[in-house]
Tab-separated table of C-alpha atoms in Angstrom:
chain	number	residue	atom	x	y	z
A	1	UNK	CA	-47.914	24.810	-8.998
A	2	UNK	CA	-46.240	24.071	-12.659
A	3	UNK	CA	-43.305	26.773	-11.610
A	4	UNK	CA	-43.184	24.835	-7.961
A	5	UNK	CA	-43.035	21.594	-10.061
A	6	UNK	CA	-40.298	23.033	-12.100
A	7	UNK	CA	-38.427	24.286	-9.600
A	8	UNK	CA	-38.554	20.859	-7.120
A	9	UNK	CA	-37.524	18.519	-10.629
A	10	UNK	CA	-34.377	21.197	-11.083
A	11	UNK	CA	-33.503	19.944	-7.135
A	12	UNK	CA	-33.495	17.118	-7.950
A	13	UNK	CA	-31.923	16.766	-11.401
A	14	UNK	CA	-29.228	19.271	-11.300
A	15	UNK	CA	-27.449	17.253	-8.156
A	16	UNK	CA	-27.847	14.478	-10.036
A	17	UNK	CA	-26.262	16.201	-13.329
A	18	UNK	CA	-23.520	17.687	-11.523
A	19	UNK	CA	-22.585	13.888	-9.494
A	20	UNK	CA	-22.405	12.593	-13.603
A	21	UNK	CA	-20.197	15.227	-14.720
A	22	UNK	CA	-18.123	14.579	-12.159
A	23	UNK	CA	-17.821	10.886	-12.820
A	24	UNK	CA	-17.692	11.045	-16.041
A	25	UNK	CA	-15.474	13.755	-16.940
A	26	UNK	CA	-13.261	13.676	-14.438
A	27	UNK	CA	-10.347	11.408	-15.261
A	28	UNK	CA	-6.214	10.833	-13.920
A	29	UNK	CA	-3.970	11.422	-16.631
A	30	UNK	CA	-0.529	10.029	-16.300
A	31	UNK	CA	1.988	12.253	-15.147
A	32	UNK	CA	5.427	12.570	-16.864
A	33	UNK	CA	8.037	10.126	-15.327
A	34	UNK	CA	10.386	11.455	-12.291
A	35	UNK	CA	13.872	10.902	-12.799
A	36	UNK	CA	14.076	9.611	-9.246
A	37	UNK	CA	11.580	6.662	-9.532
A	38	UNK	CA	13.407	6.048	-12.906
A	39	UNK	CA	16.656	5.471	-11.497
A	40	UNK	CA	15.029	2.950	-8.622
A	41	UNK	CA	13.316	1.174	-11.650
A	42	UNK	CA	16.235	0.422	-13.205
A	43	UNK	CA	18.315	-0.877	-10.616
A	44	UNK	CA	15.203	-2.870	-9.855
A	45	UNK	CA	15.215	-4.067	-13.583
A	46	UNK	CA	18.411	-5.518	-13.163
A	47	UNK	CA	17.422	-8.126	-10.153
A	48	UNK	CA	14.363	-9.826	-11.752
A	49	UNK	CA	16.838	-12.117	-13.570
A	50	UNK	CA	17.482	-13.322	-10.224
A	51	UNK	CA	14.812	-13.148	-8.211
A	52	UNK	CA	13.207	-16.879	-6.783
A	53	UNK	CA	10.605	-17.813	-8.846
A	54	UNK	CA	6.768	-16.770	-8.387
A	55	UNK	CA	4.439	-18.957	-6.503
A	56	UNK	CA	0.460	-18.940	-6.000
A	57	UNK	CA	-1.729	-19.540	-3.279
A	58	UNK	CA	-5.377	-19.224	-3.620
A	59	UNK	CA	-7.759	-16.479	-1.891
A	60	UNK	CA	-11.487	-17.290	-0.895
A	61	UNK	CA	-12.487	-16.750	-4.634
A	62	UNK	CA	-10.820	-18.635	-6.743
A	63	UNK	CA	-8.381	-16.073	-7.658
A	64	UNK	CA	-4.127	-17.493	-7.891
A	65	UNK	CA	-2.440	-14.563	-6.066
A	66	UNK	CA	1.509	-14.763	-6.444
A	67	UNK	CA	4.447	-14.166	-4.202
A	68	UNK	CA	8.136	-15.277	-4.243
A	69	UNK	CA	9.334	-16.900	-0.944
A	70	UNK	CA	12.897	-16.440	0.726
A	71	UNK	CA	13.123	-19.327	3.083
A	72	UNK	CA	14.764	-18.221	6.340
A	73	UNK	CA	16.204	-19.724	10.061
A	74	UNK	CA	13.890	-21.637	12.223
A	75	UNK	CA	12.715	-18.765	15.125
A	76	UNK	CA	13.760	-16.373	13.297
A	77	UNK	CA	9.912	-15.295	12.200
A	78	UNK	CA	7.893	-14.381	9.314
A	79	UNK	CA	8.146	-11.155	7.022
A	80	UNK	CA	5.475	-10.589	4.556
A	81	UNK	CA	6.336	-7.929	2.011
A	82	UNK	CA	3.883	-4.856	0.258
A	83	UNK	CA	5.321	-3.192	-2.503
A	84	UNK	CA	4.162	0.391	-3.402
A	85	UNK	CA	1.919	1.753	-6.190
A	86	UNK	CA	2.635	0.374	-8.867
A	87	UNK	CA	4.630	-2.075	-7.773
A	88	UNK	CA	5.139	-5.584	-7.871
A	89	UNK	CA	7.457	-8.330	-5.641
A	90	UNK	CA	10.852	-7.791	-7.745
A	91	UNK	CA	10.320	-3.861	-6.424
A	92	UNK	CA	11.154	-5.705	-2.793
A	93	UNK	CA	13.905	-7.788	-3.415
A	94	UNK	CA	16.331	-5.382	-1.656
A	95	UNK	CA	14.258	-5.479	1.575
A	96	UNK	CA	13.703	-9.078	1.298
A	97	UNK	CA	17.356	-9.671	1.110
A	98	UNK	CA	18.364	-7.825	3.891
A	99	UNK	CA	15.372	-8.892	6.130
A	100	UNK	CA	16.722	-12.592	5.208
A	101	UNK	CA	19.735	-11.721	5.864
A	102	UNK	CA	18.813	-11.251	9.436
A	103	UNK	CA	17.493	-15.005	9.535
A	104	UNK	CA	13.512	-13.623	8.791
A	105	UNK	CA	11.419	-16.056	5.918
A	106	UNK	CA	10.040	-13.780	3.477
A	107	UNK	CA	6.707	-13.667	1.806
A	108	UNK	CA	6.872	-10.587	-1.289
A	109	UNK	CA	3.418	-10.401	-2.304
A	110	UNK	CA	2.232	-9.160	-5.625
A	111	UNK	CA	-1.067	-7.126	-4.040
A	112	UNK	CA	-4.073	-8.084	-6.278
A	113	UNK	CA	-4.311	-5.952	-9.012
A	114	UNK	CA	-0.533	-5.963	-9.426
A	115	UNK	CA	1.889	-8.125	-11.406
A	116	UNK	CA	0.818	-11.527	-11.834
A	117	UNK	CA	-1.992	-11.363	-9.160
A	118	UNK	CA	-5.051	-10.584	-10.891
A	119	UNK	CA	-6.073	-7.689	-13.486
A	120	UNK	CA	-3.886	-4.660	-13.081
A	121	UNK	CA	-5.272	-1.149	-11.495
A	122	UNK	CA	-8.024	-3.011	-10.220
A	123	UNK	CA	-9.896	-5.409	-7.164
A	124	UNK	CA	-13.491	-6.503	-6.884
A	125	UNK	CA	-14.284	-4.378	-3.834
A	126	UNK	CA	-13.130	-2.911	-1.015
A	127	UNK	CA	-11.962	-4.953	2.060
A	128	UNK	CA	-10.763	-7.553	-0.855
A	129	UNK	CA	-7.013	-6.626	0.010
A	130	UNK	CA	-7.696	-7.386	3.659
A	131	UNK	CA	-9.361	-10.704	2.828
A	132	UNK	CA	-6.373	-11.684	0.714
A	133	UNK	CA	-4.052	-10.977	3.580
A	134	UNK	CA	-6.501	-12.936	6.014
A	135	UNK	CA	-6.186	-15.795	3.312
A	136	UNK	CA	-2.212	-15.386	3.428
A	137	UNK	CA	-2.371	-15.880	7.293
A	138	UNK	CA	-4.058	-18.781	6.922
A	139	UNK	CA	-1.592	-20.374	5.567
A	140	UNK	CA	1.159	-18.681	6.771
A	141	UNK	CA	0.011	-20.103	10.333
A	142	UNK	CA	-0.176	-23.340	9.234
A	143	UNK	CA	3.233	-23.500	8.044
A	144	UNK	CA	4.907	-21.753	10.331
A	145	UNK	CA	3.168	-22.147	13.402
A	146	UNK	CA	5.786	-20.984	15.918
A	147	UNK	CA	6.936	-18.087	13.919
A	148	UNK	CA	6.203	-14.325	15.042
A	149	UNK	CA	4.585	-12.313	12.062
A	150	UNK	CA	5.792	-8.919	10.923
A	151	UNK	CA	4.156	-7.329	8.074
A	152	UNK	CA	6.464	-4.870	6.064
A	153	UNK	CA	5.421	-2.282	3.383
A	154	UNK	CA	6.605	0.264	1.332
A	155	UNK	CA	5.359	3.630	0.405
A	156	UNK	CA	1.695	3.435	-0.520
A	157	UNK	CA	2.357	-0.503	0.691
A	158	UNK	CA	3.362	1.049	3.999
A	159	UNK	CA	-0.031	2.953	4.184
A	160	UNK	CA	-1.537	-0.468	3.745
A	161	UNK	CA	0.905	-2.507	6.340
A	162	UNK	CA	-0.269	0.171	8.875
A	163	UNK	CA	-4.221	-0.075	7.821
A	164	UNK	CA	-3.670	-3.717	8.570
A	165	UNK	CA	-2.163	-3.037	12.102
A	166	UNK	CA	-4.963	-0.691	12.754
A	167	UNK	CA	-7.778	-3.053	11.615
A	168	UNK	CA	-9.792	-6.449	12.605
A	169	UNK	CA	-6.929	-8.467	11.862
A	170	UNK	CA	-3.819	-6.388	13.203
A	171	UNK	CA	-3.270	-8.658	15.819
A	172	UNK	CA	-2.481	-11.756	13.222
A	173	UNK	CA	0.354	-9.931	12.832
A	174	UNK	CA	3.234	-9.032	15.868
A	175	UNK	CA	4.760	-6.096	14.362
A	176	UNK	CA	4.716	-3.413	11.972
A	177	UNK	CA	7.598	-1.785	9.668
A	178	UNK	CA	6.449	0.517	7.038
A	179	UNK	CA	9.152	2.277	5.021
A	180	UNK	CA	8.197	6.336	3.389
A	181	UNK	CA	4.334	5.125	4.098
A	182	UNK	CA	2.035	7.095	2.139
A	183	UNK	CA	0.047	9.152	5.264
A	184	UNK	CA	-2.564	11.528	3.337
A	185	UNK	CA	-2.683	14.257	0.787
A	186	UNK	CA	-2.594	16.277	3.530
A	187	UNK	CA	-0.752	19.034	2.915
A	188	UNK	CA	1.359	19.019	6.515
A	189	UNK	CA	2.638	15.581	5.351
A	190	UNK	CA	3.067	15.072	1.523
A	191	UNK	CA	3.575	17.443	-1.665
A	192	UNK	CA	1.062	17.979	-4.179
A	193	UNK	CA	0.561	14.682	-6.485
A	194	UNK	CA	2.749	13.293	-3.953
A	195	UNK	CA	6.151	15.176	-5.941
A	196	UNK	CA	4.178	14.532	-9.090
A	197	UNK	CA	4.387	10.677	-9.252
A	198	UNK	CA	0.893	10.647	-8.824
A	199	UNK	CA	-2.466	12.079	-11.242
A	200	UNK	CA	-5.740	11.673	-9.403
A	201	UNK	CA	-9.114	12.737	-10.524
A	202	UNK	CA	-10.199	14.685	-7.211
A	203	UNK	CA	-13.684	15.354	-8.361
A	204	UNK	CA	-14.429	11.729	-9.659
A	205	UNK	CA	-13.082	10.905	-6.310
A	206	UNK	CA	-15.244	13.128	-4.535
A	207	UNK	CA	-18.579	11.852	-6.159
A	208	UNK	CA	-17.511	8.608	-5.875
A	209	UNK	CA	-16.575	9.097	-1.915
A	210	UNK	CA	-20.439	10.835	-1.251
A	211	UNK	CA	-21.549	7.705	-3.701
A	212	UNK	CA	-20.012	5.411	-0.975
A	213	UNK	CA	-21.092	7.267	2.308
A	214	UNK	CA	-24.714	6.409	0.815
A	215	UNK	CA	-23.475	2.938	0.232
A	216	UNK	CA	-23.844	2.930	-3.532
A	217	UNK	CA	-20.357	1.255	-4.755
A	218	UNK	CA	-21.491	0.560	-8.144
A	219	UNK	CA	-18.744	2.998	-9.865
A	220	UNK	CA	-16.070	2.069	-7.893
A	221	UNK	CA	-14.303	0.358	-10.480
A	222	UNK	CA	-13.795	4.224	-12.183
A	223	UNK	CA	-10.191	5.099	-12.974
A	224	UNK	CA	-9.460	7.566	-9.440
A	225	UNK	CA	-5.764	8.112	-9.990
A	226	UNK	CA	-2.266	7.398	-12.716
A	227	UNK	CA	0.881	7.041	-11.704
A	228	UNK	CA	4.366	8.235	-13.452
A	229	UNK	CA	5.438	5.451	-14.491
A	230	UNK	CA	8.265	4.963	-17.049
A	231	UNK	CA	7.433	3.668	-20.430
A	232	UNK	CA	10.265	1.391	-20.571
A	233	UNK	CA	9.538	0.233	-17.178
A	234	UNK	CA	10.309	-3.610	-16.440
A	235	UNK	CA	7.629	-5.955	-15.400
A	236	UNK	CA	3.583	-5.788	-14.977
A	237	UNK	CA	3.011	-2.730	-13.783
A	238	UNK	CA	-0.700	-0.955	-12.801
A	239	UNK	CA	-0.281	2.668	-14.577
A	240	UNK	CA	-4.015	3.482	-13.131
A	241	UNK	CA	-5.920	2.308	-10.128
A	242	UNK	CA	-9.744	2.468	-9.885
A	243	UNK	CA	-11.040	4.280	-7.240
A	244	UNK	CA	-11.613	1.229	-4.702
A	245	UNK	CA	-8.200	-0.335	-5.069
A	246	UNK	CA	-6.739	3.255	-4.069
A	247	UNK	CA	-9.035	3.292	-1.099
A	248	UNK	CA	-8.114	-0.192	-0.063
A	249	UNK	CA	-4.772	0.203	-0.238
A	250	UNK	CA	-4.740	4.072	1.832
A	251	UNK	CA	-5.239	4.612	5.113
A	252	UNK	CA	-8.684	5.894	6.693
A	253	UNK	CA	-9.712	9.290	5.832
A	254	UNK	CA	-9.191	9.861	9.398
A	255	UNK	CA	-5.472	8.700	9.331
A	256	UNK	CA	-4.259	9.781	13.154
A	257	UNK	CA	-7.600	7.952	14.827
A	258	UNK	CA	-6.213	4.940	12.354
A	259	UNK	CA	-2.711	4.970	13.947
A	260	UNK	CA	-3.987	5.615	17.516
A	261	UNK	CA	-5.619	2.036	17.107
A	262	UNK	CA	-2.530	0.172	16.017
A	263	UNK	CA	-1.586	-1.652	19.642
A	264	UNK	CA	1.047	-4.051	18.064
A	265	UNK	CA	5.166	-2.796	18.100
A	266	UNK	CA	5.562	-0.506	14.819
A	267	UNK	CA	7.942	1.551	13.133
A	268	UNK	CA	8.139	4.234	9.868
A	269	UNK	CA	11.339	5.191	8.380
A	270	UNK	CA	11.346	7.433	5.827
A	271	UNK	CA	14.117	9.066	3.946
A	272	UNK	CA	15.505	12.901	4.400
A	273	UNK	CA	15.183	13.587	0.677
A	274	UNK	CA	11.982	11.849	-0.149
A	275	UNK	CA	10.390	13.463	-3.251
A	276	UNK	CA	6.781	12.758	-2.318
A	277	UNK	CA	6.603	13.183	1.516
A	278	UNK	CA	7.386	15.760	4.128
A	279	UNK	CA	10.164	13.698	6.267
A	280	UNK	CA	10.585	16.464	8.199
A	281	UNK	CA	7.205	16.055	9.448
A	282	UNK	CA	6.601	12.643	9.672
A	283	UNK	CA	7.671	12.032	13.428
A	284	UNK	CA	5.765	14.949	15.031
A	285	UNK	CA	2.614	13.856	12.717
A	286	UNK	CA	2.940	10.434	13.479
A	287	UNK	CA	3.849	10.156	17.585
A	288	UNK	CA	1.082	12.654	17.866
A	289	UNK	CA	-1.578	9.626	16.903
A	290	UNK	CA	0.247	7.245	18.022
A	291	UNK	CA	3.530	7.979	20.661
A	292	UNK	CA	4.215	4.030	20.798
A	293	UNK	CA	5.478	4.297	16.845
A	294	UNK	CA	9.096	4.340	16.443
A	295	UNK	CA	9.939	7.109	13.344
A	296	UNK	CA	13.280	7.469	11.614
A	297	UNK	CA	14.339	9.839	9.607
A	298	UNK	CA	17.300	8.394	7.253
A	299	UNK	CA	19.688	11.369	6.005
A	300	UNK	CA	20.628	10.963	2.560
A	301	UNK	CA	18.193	8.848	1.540
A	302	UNK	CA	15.311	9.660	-1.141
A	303	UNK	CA	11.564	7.946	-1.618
A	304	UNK	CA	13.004	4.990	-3.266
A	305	UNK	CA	16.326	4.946	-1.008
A	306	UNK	CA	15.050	2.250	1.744
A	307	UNK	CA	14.620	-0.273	-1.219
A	308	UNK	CA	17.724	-0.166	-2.651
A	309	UNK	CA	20.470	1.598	-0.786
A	310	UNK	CA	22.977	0.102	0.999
A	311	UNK	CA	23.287	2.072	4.061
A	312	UNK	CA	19.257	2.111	4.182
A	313	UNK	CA	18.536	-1.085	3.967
A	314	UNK	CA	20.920	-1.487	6.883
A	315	UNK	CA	19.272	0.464	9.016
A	316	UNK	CA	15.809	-1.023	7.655
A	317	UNK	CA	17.028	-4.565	8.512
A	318	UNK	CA	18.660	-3.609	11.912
A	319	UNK	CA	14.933	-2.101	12.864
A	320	UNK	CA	12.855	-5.240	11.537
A	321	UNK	CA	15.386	-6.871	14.264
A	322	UNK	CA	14.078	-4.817	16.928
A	323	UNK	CA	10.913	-4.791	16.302
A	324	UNK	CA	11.290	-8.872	16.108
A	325	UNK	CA	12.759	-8.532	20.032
A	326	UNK	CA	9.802	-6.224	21.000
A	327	UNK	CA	7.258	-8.242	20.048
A	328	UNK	CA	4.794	-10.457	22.103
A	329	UNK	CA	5.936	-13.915	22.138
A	330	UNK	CA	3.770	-16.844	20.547
């Protein structure tokens, strides 16, 4: 009976040893910067002298969220803007340009947990992102009550734009543009680290993902991944994201059933040359959930390219027009 004793406290302790190790030991470091997300940064750098200024509204806690505002043409709708990791508004001033350019008022969000919105790396729980969005809408109706609503993201910001579409409040929104979205780590869509911008801690987020199928969300707030970013990068950046702000801002684990559910007009462009993603797979992967999304493939254009090229924001803006057309009226 002692041995049996023994032997039923090891089942239950050495699970319970292994889940700690995991969380505890397991940790992102930050990856050395790419000369490609360098290069974007700086030409970034040089418009947050003259970018519009940041404004707040307030989400359902209390928390000042900030965005900077490009006020466009009557009828022309509503573009709210997602940056990617790391990012913050000024990283969206290209699109935002171009998209009000093309008559569209602009909304460039800093996400919470990003620039001046909150903490950096970090959110309270999951579904937080989607509340702050629902909280955005709010108002956004209000203001703009005759408008039609396109949400537009970038890169792991596109991942997000799409989980939106897919989710309770897609239809809030009338269409869908995301730009080189972050899909999966799948293999058959993105390289390893994602080109190695990105550092996550796969066993800390494996333990923390069981953790969460049990509904135990208590060490959520654990560093899960760190990004490349430059040390002489401009503005508030998040170098590390805990482990629910990186699920929160991802698609589903089950990406393809997540696209299949998006019924509102969308798009995904993503560049030829795109350091962290497979372009060349992105429109068989992505009409095979979902045959109603429009994909691009830009030639010549890297990861960062669609936020700051020229010709790419052209085609970017000319899309957003489209997809404007193609939506359901008011």
């Amino acid at each position: 009976m002692r041995i049996l004793r023994i032997a039923l406290l090891a089942t239950l302790v050495l699970p319970i040893a292994g889940f700690g190790a995991m969380l505890a030991l397991s940790r992102p470091k930050p990856p050395p910067a790419m000369p490609a997300m360098e290069a974007a940064g700086r030409t970034i750098g040089g418009w947050i002298q003259g970018l519009p200024r940041e404004q707040t509204f307030t989400a359902r806690d209390g928390q000042a969220l900030a965005y900077r505002f490009y006020p466009g043409a009557s009828g022309a709708g509503v573009a709210v803007l997602v940056h990617g990791s790391t990012g913050f508004s000024a990283s969206m001033d290209g699109v935002a340009r171009s998209l009000n350019g093309q008559g569209f008022t602009i909304y460039s969000l800093d996400l919470r947990g990003h620039g001046e919105s909150g903490p950096l790396g970090d959110i309270g729980y999951r579904g937080q992102l989607e509340d702050d969005m629902a909280d955005l809408l709010k108002i956004i109706e209000e203001r703009h009550p005759k408008e039609k609503r396109m949400l537009v993201g970038h890169s792991l910001g596109g991942a997000f734009a799409l989980r939106i579409g897919a989710g309770p409040i897609g239809e809030r929104f009338h269409a869908y543009l995301a730009t080189s979205p972050f899909l999966s780590v799948d293999p058959t869509v993105s390289r390893p680290g994602s080109g190695g911008w990105a550092d996550a801690a796969v066993p800390r987020i494996i333990a923390l993902s069981v953790l969460n199928s049990m509904g135990i969300s208590a060490f959520d707030g654990l560093a899960a991944v760190a990004y490349a970013v430059p040390d002489d990068a401009r503005g508030k950046r998040a170098r590390i994201y805990s482990h629910r702000l990186l699920a929160n801002m991802s698609l589903p684990r089950d990406w393809r059933a997540a696209l299949g559910q998006i019924r509102r007009p969308a798009a995904v462009l993503i560049g030829a040359e795109d350091e962290m993603f497979l372009a060349s797979a992105y429109s068989a992967a992505v009409k095979a959930a979902n045959p109603a999304i429009e994909v691009t493939v830009l030639p010549g254009t890297d990861h960062m390219g669609s936020t700051v090229q020229p010709e790419a924001l052209g085609r970017l803006a000319e899309t957003a027009v489209r997809l404007r057309e193609a939506a359901p009226a008011r």
